[in-house]
Short mmCIF file of C-alpha atoms in Angstrom, two decimals:
data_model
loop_
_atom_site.label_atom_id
_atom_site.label_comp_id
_atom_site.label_asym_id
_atom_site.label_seq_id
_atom_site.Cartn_x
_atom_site.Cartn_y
_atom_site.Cartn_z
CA UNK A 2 -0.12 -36.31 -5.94
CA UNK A 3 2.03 -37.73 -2.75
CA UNK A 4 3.82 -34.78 -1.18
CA UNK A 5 6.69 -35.65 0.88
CA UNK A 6 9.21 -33.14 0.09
CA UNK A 7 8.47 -29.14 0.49
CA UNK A 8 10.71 -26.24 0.40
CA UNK A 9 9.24 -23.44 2.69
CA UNK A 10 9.50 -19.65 2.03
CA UNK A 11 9.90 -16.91 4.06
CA UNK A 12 11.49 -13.65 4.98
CA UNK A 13 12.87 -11.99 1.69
CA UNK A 14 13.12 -8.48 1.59
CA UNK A 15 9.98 -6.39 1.92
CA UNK A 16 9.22 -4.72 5.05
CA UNK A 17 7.11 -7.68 5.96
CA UNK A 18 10.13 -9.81 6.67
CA UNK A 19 10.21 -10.10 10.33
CA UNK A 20 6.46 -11.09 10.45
CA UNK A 21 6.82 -13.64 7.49
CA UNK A 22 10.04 -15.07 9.13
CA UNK A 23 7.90 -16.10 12.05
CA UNK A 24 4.96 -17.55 9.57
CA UNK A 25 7.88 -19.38 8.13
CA UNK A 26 9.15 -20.85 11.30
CA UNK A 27 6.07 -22.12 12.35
CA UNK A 28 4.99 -23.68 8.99
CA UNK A 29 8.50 -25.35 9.16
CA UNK A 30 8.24 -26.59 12.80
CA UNK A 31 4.37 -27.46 11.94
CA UNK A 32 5.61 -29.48 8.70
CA UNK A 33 8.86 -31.51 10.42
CA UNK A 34 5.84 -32.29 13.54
CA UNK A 35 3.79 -34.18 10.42
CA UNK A 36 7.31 -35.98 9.29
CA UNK A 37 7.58 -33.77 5.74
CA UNK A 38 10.97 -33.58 4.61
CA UNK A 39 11.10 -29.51 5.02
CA UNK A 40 14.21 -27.36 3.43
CA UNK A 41 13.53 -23.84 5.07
CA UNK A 42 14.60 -21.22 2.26
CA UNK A 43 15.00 -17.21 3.19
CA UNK A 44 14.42 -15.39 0.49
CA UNK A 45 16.47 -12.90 1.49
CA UNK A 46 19.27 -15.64 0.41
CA UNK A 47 17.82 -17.30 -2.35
CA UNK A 48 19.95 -19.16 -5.24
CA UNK A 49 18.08 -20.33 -7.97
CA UNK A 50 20.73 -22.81 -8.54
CA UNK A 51 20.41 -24.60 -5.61
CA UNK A 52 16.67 -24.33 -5.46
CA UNK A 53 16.65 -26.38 -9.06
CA UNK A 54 18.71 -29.04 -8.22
CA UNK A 55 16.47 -29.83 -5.78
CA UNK A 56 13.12 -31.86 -6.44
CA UNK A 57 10.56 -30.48 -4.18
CA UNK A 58 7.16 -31.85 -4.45
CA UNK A 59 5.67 -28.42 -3.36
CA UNK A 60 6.73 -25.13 -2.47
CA UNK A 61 5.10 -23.69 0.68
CA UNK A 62 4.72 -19.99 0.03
CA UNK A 63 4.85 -17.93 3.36
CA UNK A 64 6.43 -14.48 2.14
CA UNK A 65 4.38 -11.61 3.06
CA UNK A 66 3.78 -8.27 0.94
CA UNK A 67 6.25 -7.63 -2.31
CA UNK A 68 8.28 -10.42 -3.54
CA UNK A 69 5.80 -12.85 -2.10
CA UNK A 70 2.20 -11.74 -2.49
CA UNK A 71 2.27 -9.90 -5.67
CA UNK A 72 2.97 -12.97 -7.87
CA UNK A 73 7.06 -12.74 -8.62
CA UNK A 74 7.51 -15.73 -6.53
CA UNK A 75 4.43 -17.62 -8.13
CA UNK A 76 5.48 -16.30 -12.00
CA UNK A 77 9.59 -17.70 -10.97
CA UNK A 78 7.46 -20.68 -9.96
CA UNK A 79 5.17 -21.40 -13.18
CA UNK A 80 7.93 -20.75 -15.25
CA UNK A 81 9.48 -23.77 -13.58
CA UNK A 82 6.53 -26.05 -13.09
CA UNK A 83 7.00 -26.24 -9.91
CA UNK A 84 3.60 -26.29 -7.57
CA UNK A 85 2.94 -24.29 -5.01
CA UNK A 86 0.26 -23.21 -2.15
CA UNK A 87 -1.79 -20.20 -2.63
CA UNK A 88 -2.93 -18.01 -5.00
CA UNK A 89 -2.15 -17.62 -8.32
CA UNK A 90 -0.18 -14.80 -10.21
CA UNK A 91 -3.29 -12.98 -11.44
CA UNK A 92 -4.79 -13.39 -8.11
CA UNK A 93 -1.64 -12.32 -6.00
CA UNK A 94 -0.55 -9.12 -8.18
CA UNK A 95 -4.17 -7.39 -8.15
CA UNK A 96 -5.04 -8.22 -4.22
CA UNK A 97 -1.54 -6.54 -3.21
CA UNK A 98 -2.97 -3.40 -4.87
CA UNK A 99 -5.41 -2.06 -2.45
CA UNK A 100 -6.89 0.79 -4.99
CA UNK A 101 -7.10 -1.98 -7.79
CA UNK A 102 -8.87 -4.73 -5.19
CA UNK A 103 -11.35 -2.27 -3.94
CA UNK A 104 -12.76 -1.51 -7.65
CA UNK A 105 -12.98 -4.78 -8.68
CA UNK A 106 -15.02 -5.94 -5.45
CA UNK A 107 -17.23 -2.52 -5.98
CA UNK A 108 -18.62 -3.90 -9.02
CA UNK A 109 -20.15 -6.69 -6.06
CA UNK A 110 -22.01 -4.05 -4.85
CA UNK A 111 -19.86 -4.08 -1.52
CA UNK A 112 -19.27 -1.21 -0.44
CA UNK A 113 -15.74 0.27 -0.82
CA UNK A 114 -14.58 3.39 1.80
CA UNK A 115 -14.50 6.64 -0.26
CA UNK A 116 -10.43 7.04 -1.42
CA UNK A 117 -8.07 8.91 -3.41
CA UNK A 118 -4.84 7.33 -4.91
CA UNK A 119 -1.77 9.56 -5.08
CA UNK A 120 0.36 7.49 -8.16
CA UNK A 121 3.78 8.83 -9.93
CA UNK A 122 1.70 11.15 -12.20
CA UNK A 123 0.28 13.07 -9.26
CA UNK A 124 3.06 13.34 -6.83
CA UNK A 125 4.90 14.49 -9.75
CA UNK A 126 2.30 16.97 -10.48
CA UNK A 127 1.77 18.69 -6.88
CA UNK A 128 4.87 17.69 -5.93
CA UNK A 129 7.09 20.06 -4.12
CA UNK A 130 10.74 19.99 -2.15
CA UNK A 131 9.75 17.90 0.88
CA UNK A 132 6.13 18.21 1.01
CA UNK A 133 2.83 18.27 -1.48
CA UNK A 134 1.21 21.49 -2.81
CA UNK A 135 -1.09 22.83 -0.04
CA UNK A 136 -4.08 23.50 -2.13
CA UNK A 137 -4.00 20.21 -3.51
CA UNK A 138 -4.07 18.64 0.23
CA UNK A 139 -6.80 21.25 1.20
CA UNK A 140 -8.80 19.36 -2.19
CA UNK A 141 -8.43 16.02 -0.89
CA UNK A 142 -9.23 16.85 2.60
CA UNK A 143 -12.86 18.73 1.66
CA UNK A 144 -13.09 15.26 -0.80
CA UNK A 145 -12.34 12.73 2.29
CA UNK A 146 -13.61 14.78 4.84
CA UNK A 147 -11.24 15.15 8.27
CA UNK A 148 -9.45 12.74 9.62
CA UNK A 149 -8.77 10.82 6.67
CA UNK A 150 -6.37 7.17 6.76
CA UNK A 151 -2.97 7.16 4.73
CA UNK A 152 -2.05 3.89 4.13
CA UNK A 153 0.73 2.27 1.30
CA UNK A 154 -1.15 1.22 -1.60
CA UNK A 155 1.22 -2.03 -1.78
CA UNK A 156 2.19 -2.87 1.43
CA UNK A 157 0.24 -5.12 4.66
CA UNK A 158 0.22 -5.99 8.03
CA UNK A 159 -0.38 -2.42 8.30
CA UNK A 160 2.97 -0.79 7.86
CA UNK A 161 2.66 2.87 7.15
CA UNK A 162 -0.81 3.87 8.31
CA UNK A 163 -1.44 7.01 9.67
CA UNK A 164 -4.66 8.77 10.51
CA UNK A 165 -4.20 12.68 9.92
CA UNK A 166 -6.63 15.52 10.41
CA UNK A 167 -4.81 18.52 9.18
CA UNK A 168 -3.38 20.09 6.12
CA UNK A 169 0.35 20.68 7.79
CA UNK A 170 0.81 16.82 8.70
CA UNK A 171 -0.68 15.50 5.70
CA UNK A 172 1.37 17.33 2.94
CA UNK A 173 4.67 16.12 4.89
CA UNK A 174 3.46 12.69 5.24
CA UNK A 175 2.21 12.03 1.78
CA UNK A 176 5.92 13.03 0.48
CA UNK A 177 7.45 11.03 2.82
CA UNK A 178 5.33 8.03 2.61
CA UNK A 179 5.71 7.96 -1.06
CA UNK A 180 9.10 8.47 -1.32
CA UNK A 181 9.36 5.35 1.02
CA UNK A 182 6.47 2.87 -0.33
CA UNK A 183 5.29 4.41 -3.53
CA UNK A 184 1.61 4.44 -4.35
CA UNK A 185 -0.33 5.54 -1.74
CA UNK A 186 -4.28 5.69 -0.87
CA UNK A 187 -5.89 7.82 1.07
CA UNK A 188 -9.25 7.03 2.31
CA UNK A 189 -12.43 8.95 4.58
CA UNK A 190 -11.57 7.44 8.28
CA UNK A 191 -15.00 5.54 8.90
CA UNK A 192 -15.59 4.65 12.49
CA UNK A 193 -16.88 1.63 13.62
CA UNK A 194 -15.90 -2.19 14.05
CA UNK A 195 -13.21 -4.28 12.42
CA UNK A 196 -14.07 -7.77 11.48
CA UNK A 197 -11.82 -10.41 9.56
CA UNK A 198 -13.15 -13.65 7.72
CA UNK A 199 -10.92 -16.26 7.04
CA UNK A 200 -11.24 -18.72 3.79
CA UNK A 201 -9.65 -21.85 4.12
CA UNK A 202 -9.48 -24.33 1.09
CA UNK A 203 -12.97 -22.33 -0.01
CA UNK A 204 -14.71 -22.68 3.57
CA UNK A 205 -15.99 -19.75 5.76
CA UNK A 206 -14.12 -19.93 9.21
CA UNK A 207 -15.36 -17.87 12.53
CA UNK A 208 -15.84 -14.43 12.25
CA UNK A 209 -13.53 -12.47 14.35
CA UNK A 210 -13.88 -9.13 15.88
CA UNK A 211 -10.99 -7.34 16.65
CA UNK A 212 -10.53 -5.04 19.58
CA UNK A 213 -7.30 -3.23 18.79
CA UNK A 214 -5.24 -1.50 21.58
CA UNK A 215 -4.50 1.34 19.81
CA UNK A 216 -7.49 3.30 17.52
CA UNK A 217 -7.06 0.80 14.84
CA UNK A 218 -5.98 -2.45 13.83
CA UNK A 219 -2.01 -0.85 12.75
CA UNK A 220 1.22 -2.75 13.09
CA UNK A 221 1.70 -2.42 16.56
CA UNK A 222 -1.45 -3.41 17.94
CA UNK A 223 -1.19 -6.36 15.43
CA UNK A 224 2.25 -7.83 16.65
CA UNK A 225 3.24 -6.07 19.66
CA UNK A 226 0.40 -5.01 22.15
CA UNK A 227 -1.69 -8.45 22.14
CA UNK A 228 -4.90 -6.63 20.69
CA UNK A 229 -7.62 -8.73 21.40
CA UNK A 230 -9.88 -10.86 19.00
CA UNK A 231 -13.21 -11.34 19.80
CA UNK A 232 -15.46 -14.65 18.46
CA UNK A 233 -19.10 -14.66 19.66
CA UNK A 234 -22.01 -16.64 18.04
CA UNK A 235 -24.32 -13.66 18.87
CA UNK A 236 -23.01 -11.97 16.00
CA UNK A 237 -26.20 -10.26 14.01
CA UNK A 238 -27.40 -13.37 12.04
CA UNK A 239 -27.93 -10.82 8.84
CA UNK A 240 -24.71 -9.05 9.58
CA UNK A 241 -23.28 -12.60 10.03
CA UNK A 242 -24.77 -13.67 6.61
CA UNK A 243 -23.79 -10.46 4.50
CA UNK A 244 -20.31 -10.99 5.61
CA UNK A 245 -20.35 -14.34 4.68
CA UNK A 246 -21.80 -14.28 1.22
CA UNK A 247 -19.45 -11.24 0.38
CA UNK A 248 -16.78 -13.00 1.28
CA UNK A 249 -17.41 -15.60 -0.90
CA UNK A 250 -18.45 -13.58 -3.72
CA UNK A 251 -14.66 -12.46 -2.82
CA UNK A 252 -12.97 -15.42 -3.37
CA UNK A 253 -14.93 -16.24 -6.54
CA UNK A 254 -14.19 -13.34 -8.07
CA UNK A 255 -10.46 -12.74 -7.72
CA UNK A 256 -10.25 -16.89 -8.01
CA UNK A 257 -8.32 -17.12 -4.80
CA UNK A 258 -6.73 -20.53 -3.77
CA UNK A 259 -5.38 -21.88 -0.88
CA UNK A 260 -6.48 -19.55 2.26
CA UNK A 261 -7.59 -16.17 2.29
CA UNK A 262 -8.02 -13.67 4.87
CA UNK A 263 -10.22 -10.39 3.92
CA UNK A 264 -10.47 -7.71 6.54
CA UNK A 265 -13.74 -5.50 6.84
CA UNK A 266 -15.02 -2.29 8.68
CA UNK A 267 -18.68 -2.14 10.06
CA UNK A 268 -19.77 1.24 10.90
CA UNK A 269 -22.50 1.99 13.68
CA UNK A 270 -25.30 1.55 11.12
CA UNK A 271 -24.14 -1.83 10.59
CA UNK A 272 -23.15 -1.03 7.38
CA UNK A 273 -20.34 -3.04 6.08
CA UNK A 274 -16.93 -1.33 4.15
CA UNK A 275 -14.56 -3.80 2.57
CA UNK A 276 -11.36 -3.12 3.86
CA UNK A 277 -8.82 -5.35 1.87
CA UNK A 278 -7.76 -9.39 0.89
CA UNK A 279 -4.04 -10.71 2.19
CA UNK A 280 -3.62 -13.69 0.46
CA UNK A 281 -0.99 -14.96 2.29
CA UNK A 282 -2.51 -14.66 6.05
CA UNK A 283 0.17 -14.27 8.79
CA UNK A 284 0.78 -17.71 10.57
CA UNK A 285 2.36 -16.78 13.93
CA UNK A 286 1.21 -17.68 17.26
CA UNK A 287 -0.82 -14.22 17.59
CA UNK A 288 -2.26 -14.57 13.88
CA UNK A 289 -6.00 -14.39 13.37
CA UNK A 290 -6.07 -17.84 10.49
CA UNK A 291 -4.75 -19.82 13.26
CA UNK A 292 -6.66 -18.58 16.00
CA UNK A 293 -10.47 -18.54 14.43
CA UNK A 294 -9.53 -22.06 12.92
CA UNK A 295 -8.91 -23.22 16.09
CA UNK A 296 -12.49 -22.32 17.01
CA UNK A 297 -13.78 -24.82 14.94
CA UNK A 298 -11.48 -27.93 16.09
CA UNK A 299 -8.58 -27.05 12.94
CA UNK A 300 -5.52 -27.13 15.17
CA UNK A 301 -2.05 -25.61 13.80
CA UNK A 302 -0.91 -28.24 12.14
CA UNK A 303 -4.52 -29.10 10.44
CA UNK A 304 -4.45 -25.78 8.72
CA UNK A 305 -0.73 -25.94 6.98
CA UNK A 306 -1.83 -30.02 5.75
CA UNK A 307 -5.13 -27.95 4.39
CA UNK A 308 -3.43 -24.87 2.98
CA UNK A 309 -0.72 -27.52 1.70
CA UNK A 310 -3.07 -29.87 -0.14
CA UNK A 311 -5.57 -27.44 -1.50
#
């Protein structure tokens, strides 16, 4: 199929918007470079109307978190017959869902980070006015063991994660962090290294280690302290090889398309915890696709035509 005409999207209205507005604009500047005829569309402004009159070859799919990654956008599109890049519905709707994800890669034998999912049924159960029941926190930390990570069941580039080690913060937090995101996991704080592998069009990039600037990879390390990310072929050749083939097993398994990025934890037994799988990878200039495909001789531009035509 020739593709000459693609509508890119971007921004909407999750609280991923700023990030995916500047995947968008360099997908758009990247596609108008390879002379595509590009129509830039923020979600946050979308009109069907308009978008049907026009006859787009593809759709270029850069909206991060709800709206974008949890299938609405690809379901709007099926429904139309209208192609797209990425993931599927199916695909997109259970890898938003961290809780969901991480049993359905468990039965991989990978291991998963012990976790606890606080749902409408029990916040309505323990909850109380502005906070959680007490006893019920004191459960989950003697479950988790102290510190333990909060993070939004639905929501990436790290927005709302919060490592707490006592009773006090945590029943606040978890009422306040579901009244503003929903679901939320909890889940035992493991030290140890974060790694990411990238999938692009089914193919392993670089590993890449990554040396946040604050205790862990969160949202500010990510986009506004220049964490660094570390590639180095002396990686343990069976850590190396375990990461790869889980990956893989990954992809296969949730039938990903497109390009994948699926973040991991390695502990300092080498043991590896699956972390999560964003289906729609940030594309900015400090975004980890871009940077280990670079490794490898896949300039910018190389990676949209890829993510594009697969």
């Amino acid at each position: 199929m020739k593709i000459k005409n693609i509508a890119v999207l971007f921004g909407g209205n999750s609280s991923e918007r700023n990030i995916s507005l500047k995947s968008g604009y360099e997908i758009v500047k990247s596609l108008l470079d390879m002379d595509f005829s590009v129509y830039p569309i923020d979600m946050k402004y979308f009109n069907l109307k308009f978008f049907l009159k026009k006859s787009f070859d593809k759709v270029f799919i850069s909206l991060h978190g709800k709206g974008g990654e949890d299938g609405t956008i690809q379901g709007l599109l099926n429904f139309f017959n209208i192609p797209y890049t990425g993931s599927g519905i199916l695909t997109s709707s259970i890898a938003i869902n961290k809780f969901l994800t991480k049993l359905l890669v468990s039965k991989l034998n990978i291991n998963i980070i012990p976790d606890f999912l606080i749902n409408e049924n029990i916040f309505n159960k323990y909850n109380l006015s502005g906070y959680l029941n007490e006893n019920f926190c004191e459960k989950l930390l003697n479950k988790l063991n102290i510190p333990i990570l909060v993070k939004p069941n639905y929501e990436g580039s790290s927005i709302g994660i919060k490592i707490i080690d006592n009773i006090k913060d945590l029943k606040i937090y978890l009422y306040d962090s579901y009244k503003m995101f929903g679901d939320i996991l909890l889940e035992s704080y493991i030290h140890g290294k974060e790694y990411t592998v990238g999938i692009l069009d089914g193919k392993i990039l670089p590993i890449i280690k990554i040396k946040p600037k604050n205790t862990f990879f969160d949202y500010e390390s990510k986009y506004l302290l220049n964490s660094s990310y570390i590639y180095s072929d002396n990686l343990n050749i069976n850590l190396k090889k375990k990461l790869i083939k889980q990956s893989l097993d990954i992809w296969n398994l949730l039938k990903c398309k497109g390009c994948i990025r699926i973040d991991y934890l390695v502990d300092y037994d080498n043991k590896i915890w699956f972390l999560e799988v964003n289906t729609i990878p940030g594309m900015t200039k400090l975004s980890l696709i871009p940077y280990a495909a670079n490794i490898i001789g896949i300039n910018f531009n190389d990676v949209v035509r890829k993510i594009l035509y697969s």
